[in-house]
Short mmCIF file of C-alpha atoms in Angstrom, two decimals:
data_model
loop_
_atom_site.label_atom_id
_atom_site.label_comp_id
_atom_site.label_asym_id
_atom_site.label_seq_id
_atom_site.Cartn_x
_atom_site.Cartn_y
_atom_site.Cartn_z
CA UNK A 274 46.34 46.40 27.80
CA UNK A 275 43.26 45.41 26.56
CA UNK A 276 44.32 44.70 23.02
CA UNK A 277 46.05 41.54 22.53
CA UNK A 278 49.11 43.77 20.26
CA UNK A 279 50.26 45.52 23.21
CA UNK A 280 51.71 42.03 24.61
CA UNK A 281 52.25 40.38 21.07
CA UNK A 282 54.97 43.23 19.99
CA UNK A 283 57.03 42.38 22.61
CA UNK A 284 57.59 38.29 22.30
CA UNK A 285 60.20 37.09 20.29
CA UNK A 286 59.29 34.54 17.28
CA UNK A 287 56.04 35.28 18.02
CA UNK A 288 54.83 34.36 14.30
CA UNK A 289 57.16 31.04 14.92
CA UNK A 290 54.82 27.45 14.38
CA UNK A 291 54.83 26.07 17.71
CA UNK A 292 53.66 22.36 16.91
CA UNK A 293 52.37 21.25 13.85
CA UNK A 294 49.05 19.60 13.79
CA UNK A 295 50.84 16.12 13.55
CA UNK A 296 52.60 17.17 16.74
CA UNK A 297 49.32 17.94 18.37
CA UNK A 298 47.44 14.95 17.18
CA UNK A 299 50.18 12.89 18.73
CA UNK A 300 50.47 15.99 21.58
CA UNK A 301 46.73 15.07 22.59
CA UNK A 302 46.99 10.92 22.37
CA UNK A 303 49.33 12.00 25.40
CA UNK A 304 46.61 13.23 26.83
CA UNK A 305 44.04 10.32 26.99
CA UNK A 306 47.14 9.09 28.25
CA UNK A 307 48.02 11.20 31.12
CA UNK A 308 44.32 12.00 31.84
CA UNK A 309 41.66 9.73 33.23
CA UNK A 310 38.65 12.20 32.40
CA UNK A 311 39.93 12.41 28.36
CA UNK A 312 38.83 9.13 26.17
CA UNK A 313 39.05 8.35 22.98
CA UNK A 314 35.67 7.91 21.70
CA UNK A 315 36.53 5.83 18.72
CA UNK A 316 38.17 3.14 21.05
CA UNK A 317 35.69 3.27 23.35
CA UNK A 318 33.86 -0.40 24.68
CA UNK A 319 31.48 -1.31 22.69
CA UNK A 320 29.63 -2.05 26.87
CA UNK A 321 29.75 -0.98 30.16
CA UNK A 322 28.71 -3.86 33.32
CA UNK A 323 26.19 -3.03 35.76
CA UNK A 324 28.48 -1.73 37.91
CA UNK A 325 30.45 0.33 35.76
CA UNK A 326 27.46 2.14 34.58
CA UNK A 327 26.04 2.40 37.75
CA UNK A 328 29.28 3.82 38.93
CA UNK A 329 29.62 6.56 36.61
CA UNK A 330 25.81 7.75 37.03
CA UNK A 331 26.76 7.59 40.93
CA UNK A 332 29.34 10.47 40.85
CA UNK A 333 26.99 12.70 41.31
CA UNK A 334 25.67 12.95 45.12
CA UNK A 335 22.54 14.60 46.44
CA UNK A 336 23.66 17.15 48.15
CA UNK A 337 23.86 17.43 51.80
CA UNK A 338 23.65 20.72 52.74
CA UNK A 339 20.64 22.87 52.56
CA UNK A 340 20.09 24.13 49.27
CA UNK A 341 17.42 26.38 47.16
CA UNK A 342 15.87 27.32 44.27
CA UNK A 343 16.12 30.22 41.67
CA UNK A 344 13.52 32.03 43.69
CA UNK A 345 14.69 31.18 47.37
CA UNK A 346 12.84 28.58 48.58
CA UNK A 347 14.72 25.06 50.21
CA UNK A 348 14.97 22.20 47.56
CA UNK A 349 13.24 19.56 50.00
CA UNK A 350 13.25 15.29 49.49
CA UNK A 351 10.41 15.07 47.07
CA UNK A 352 12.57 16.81 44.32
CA UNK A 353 15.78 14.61 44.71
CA UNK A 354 13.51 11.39 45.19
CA UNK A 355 12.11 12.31 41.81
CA UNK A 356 15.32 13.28 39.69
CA UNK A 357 16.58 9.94 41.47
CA UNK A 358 14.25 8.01 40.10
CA UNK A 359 14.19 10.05 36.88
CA UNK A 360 17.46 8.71 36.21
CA UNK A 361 16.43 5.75 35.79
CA UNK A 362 18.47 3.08 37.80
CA UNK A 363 16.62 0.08 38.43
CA UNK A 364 16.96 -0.12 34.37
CA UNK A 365 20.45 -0.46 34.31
CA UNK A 366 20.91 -4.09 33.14
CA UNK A 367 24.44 -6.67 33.53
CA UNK A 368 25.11 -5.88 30.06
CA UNK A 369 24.60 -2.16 28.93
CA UNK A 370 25.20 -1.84 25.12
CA UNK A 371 26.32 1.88 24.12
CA UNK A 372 25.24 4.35 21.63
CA UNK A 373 27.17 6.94 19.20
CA UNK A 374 25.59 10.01 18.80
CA UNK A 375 26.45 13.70 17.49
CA UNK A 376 24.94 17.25 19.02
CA UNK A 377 23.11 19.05 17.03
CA UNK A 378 23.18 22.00 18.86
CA UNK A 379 24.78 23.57 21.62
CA UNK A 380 23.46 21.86 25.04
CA UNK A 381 24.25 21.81 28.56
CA UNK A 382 25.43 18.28 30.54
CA UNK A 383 24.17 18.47 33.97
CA UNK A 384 24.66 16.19 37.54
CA UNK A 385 21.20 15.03 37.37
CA UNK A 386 17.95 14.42 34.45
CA UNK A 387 16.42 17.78 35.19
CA UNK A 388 16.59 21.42 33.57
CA UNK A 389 15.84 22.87 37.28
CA UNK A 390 18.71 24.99 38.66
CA UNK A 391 20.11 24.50 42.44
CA UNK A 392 21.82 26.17 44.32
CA UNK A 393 24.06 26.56 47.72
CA UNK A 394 23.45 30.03 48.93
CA UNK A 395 19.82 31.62 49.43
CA UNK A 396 19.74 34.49 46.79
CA UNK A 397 22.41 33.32 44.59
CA UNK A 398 21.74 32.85 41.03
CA UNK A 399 25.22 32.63 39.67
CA UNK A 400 26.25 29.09 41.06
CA UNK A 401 23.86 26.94 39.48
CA UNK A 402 25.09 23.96 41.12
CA UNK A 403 23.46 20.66 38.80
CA UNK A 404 25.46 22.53 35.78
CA UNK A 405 28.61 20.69 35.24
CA UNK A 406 29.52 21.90 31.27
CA UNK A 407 28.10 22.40 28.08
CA UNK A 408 29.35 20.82 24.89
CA UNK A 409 29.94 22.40 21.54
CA UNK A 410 27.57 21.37 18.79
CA UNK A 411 29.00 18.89 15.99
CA UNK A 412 30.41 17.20 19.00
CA UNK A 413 30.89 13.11 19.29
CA UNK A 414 29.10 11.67 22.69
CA UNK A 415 28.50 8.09 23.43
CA UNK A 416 24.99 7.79 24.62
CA UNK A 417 25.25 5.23 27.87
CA UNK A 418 21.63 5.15 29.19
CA UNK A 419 18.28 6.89 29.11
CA UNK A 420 15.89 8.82 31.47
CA UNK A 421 12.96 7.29 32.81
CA UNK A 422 10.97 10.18 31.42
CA UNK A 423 13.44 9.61 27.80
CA UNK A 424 13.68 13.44 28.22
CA UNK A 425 17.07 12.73 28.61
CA UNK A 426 20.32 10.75 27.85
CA UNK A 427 23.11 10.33 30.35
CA UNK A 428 26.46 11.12 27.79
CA UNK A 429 30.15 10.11 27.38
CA UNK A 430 31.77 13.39 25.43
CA UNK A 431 35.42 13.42 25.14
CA UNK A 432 36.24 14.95 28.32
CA UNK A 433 32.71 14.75 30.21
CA UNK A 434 30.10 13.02 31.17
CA UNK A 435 26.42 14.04 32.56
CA UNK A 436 22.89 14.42 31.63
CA UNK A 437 21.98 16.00 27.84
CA UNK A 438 18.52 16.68 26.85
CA UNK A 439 17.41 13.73 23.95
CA UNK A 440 16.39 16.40 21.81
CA UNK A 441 19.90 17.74 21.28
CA UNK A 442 21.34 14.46 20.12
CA UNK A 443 21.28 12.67 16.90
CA UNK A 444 21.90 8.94 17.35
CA UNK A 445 23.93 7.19 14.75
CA UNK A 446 23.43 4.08 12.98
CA UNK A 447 27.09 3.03 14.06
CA UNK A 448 30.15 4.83 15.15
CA UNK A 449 31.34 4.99 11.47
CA UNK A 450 28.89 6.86 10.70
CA UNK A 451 30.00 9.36 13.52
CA UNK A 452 33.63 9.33 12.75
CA UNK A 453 33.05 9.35 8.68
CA UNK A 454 31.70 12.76 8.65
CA UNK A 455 33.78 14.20 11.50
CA UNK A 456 37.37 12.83 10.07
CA UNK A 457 37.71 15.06 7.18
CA UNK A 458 40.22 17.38 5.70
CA UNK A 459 37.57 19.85 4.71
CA UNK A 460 36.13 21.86 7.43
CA UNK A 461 36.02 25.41 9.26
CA UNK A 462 36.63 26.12 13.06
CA UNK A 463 34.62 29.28 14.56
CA UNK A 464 37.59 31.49 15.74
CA UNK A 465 35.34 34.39 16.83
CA UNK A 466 33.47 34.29 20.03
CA UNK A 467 30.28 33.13 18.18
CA UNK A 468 28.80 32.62 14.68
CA UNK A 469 25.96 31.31 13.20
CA UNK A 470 24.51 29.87 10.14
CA UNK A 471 22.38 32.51 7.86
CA UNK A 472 18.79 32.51 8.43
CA UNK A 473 16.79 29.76 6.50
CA UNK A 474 13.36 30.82 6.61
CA UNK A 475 13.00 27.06 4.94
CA UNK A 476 14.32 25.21 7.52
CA UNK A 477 14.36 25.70 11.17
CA UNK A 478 16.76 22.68 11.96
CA UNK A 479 20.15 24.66 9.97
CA UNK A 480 18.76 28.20 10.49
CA UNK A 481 20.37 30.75 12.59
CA UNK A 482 22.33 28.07 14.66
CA UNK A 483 25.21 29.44 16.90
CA UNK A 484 28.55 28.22 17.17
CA UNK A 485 31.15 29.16 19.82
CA UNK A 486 34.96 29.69 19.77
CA UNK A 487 36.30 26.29 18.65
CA UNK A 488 33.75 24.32 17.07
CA UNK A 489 35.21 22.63 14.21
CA UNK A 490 32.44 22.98 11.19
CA UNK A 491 32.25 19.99 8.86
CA UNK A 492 32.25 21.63 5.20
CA UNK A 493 30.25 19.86 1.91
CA UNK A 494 32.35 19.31 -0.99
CA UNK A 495 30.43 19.26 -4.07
CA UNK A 496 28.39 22.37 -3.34
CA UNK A 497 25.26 23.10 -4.47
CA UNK A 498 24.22 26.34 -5.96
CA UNK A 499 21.06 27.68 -3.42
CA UNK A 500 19.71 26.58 -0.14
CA UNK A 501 17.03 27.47 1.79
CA UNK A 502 15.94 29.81 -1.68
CA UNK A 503 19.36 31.74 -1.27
CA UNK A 504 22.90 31.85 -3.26
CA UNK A 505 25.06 30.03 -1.65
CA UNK A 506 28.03 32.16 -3.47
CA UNK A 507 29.57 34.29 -0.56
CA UNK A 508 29.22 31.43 1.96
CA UNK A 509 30.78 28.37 3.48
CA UNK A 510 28.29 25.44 2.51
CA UNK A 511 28.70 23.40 5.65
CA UNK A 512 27.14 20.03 6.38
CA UNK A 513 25.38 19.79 9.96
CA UNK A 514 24.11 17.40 11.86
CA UNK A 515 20.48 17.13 12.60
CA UNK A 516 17.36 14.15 13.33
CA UNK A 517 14.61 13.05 11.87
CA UNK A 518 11.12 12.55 13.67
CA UNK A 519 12.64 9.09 15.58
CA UNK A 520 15.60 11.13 16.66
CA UNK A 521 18.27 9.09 14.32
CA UNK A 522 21.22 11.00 12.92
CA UNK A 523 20.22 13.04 9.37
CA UNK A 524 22.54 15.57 7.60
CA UNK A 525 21.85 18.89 6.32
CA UNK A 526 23.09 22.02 4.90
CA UNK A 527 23.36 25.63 5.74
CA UNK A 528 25.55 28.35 4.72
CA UNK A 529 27.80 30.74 7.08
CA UNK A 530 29.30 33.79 5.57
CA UNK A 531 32.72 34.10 4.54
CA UNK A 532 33.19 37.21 6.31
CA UNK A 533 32.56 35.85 9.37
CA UNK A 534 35.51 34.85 12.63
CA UNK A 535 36.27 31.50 11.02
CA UNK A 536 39.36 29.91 9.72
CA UNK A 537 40.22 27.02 7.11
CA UNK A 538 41.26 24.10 9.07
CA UNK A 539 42.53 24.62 12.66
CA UNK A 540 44.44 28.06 13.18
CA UNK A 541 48.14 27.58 13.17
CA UNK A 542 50.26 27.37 16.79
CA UNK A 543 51.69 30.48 17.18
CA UNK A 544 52.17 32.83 20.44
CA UNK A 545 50.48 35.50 18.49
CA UNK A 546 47.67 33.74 17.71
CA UNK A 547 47.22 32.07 21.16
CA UNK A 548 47.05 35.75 22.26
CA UNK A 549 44.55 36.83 19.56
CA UNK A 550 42.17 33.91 20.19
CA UNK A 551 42.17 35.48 24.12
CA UNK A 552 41.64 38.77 23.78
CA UNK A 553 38.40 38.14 21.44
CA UNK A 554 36.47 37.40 24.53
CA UNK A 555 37.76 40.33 26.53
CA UNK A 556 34.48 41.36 28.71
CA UNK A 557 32.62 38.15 27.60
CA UNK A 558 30.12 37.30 30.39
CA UNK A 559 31.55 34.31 33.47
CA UNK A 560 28.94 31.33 33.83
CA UNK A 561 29.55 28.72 35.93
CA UNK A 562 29.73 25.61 33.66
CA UNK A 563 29.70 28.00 30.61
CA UNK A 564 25.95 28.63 31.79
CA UNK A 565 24.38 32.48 30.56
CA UNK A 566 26.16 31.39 27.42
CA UNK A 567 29.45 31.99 28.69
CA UNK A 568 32.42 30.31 30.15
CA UNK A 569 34.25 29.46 32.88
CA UNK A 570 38.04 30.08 33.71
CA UNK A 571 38.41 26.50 32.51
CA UNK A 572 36.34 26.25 29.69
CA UNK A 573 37.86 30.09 28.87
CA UNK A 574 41.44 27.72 28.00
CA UNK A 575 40.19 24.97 26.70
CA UNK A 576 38.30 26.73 24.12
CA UNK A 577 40.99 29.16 22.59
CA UNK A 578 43.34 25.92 22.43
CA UNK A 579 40.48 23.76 20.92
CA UNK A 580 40.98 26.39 17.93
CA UNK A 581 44.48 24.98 17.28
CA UNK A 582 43.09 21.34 17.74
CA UNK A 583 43.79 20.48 21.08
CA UNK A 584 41.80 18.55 23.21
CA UNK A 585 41.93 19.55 26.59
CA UNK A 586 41.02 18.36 29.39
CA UNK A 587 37.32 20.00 31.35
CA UNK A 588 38.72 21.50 34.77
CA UNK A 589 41.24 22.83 35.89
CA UNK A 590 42.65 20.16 38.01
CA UNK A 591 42.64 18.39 35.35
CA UNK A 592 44.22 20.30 32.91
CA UNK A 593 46.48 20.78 35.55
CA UNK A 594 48.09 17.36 34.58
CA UNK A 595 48.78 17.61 31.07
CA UNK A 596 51.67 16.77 29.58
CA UNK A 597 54.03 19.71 28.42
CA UNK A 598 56.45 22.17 29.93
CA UNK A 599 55.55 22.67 33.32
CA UNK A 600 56.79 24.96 35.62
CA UNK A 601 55.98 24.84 39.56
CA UNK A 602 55.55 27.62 42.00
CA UNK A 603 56.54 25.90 45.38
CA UNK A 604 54.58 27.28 48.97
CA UNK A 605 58.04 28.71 49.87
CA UNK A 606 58.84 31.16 47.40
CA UNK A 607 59.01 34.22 47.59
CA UNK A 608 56.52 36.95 46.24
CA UNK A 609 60.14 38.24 43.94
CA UNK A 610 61.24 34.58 43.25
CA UNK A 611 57.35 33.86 41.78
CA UNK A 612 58.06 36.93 40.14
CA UNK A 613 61.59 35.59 38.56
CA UNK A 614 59.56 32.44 37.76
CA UNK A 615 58.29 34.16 34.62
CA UNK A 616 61.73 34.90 33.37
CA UNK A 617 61.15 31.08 31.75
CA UNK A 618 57.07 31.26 31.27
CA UNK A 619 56.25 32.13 27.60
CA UNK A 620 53.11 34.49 27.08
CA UNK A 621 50.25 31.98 26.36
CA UNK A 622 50.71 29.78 29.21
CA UNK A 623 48.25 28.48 31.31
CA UNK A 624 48.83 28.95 35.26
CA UNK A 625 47.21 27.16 37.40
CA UNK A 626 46.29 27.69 41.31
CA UNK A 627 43.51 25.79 43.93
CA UNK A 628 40.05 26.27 41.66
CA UNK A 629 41.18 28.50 38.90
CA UNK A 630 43.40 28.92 35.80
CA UNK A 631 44.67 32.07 34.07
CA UNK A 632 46.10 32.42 30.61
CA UNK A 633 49.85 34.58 31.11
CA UNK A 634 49.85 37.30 28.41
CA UNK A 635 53.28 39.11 29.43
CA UNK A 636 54.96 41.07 31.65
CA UNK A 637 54.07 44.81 32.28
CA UNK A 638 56.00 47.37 34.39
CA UNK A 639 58.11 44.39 36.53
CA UNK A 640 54.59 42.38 37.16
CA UNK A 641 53.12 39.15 35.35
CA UNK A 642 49.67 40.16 33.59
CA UNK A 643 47.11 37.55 33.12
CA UNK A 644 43.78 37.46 31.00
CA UNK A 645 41.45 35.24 33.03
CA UNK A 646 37.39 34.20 33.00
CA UNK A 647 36.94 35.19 36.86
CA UNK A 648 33.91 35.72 39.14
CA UNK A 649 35.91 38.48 41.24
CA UNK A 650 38.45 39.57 43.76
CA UNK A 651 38.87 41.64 46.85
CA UNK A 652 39.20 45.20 47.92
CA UNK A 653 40.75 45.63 51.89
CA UNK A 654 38.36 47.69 53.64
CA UNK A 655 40.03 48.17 57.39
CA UNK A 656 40.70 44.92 58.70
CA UNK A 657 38.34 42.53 56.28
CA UNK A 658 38.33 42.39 52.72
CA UNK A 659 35.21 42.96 50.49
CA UNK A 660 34.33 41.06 47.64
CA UNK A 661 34.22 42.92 44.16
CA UNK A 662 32.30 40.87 41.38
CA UNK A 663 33.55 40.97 37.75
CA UNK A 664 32.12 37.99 36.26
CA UNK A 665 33.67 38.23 32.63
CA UNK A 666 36.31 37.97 31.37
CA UNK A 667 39.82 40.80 31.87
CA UNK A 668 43.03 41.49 31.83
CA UNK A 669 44.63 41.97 35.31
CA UNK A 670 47.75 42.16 37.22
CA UNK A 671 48.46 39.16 38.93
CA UNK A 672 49.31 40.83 42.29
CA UNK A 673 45.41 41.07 42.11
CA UNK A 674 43.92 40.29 45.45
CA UNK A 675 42.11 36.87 45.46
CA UNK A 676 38.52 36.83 47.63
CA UNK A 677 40.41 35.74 50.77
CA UNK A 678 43.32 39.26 50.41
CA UNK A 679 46.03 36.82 49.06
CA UNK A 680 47.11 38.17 45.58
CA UNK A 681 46.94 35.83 42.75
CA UNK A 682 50.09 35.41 41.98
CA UNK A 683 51.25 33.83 45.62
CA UNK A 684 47.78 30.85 45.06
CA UNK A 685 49.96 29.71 41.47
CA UNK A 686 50.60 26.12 41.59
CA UNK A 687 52.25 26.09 38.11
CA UNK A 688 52.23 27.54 34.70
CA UNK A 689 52.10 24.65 31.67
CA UNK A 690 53.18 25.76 27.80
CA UNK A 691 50.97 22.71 25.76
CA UNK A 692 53.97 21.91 23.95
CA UNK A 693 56.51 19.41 23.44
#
């Protein structure tokens, strides 16, 4: 069960093109659409008003309820008075001009301006709770204001926004700049968990640098013959972002083997190789908000479908309203109609329930399977249930007991196949 050809050998047209890459281009303008968390950063305003800013920096509320530190002790008032005023406020002006910028590496966006992890329980590292996402490297991100420490740049990505560190952000002269090196027909997306560039002993900024399922990999066209003192004959000569000392937007090259989990373009839209995409993170480490340098159960989906070229929406809820063909579990059915439900649900799916999605990979002995990113479930011992940590992701049944004894499969709100 743990090998993604034990489900793909039994789906019909499993090799059949879903939607073509026009179809999903168009597929995910239906998603800015649909979606208020997705933009289009290329039609983005060119300013945001006081308020609008403020606003958006605002989401994120001190919390209210005790919380702690990494090594136990309460986060008291001095630390959110000073990531309060690290962010900078009173600098907001009535007319906020905005920045285009690229990452240059993989980096986290956060609640708040600071690197320091909080969280709700006493004891619990897992939950770090000022972690909202991370974003890819080679991603877009409109810069919309600055820390008052400049540590730090509050972002706009596609389907996010928080706090990135400055350092892992190129700023462009322009957004054609941006979009004039990301919009072209030659480039490679990472289809393995993670790759990275070869070691330049030359170059720190393009050596060694890890990319993770779904980056899309800008290649250079007329390629030269070494870099970094090595051949670049049995690589990929791709063209990276980087900065130079003032933090503006450079470009540079580094190589990535041939032989490594990458593909030509975007991978084509097939059940099969929805399925293979999944199962290459089989026991790959849970972090909440793809911290530990993992993923989440949200992040888990949005990744394998970024290597087709959609652009999905960041939580589940979200995702959760996408356009495509949706099927709904209502609160009255059944435990055998919920069952029947997947008489119509193609393997691939993604089902959705209260605070978690799944990815459906088939049906196995009269019972839905799923693959899922999860932190755990439950075990009934007596008359209470105890909580069994996982933390990566597996393949399970979906009669699976959640953490409060209710199996999986009876929390599904629906089950959506990105297609039109």
């Amino acid at each position: 069960m743990l090998d993604a050809e034990y489900w793909i050998e039994n789906i019909p047209d499993v090799d059949r093109i879903i939607m073509t890459q026009n179809d999903i281009v168009k597929f995910n303008q239906e998603i800015v659409g649909k979606c208020d968390s997705v933009y289009d950063l290329r039609s983005y305003r060119d300013s945001l008003t006081y308020d609008e800013l403020l606003s958006f920096i605002k989401e994120y509320k001190i919390p209210e309820k005790e919380m702690y530190f990494r090594n136990g002790e309460v986060v008291k008032n001095d630390f959110y008075d000073y990531i309060i005023d690290n962010s900078n406020l009173y600098r907001i002006d009535e007319d906020n001009p905005i920045k285009y910028g690229i990452t240059i590496r993989k980096t986290s966006l956060r609640s708040f301006p600071a690197e320091i992890a909080v969280y709700g329980r006493k004891g619990d590292i897992e939950f770090d709770r000022f972690q909202e996402t991370s974003c890819h490297a080679i991603e877009p991100v409109i810069v919309l204001h600055e820390s008052k420490d400049k540590k730090w740049y509050f972002v706009q990505m596609y389907n996010y926004r928080g706090w990135a560190k400055a350092t892992d952000i190129a700023i462009a002269k322009n957004k054609e700049e941006v979009f004039d090196y990301l919009d072209t027909d030659d480039f490679i997306v990472v289809t393995g968990n993670r790759v990275r560039t070869q070691s330049n002993p030359y170059d720190d900024d393009v050596s060694e640098i890890q990319f993770d399922m779904g980056t899309r990999v800008p290649l250079e066209k007329d390629m030269p013959d070494t870099i970094g003192n090595q051949s670049t004959y049995g690589n990929y000569v791709v063209k990276l972002p980087s900065m130079d000392d003032e933090g503006n937007l450079i470009f540079k090259y580094g190589l990535i083997s041939i032989k490594e989990d990458v593909h030509w373009g975007y991978v084509p839209y097939t059940r099969a190789n929805i399925l293979n995409q999944a199962f290459k993170l089989i026991g790959d480490r849970y972090g909440w908000g793809d911290s530990f340098g993992g993923r989440d159960c949200s992040s888990f989906i949005m990744y394998i479908y970024k290597t087709f070229g959609f652009r999905l929406p960041r939580n589940a809820d979200e995702q959760e309203r996408c356009p495509g063909i949706v099927y709904k579990f209502s609160d009255g059915l059944s435990l055998d109609e919920r069952i029947k439900v997947f008489d119509k649900i193609k393997p691939g799916a993604a089902l959705y329930m209260p605070g978690h999605v799944m990815m459906y990979v088939g049906m196995d002995g009269g019972v839905p399977y799923i693959i899922h990113d999860f932190a755990g479930y439950a075990e009934r011992n007596g008359d209470k249930y105890d909580f069994i940590p996982v933390n990566e992701v597996m393949v399970t049944s979906s009669l699976l007991l959640t953490s409060n004894g209710i199996p999986f499969i009876e929390r599904f709100s629906s089950a959506i196949q990105f297609e039109m």
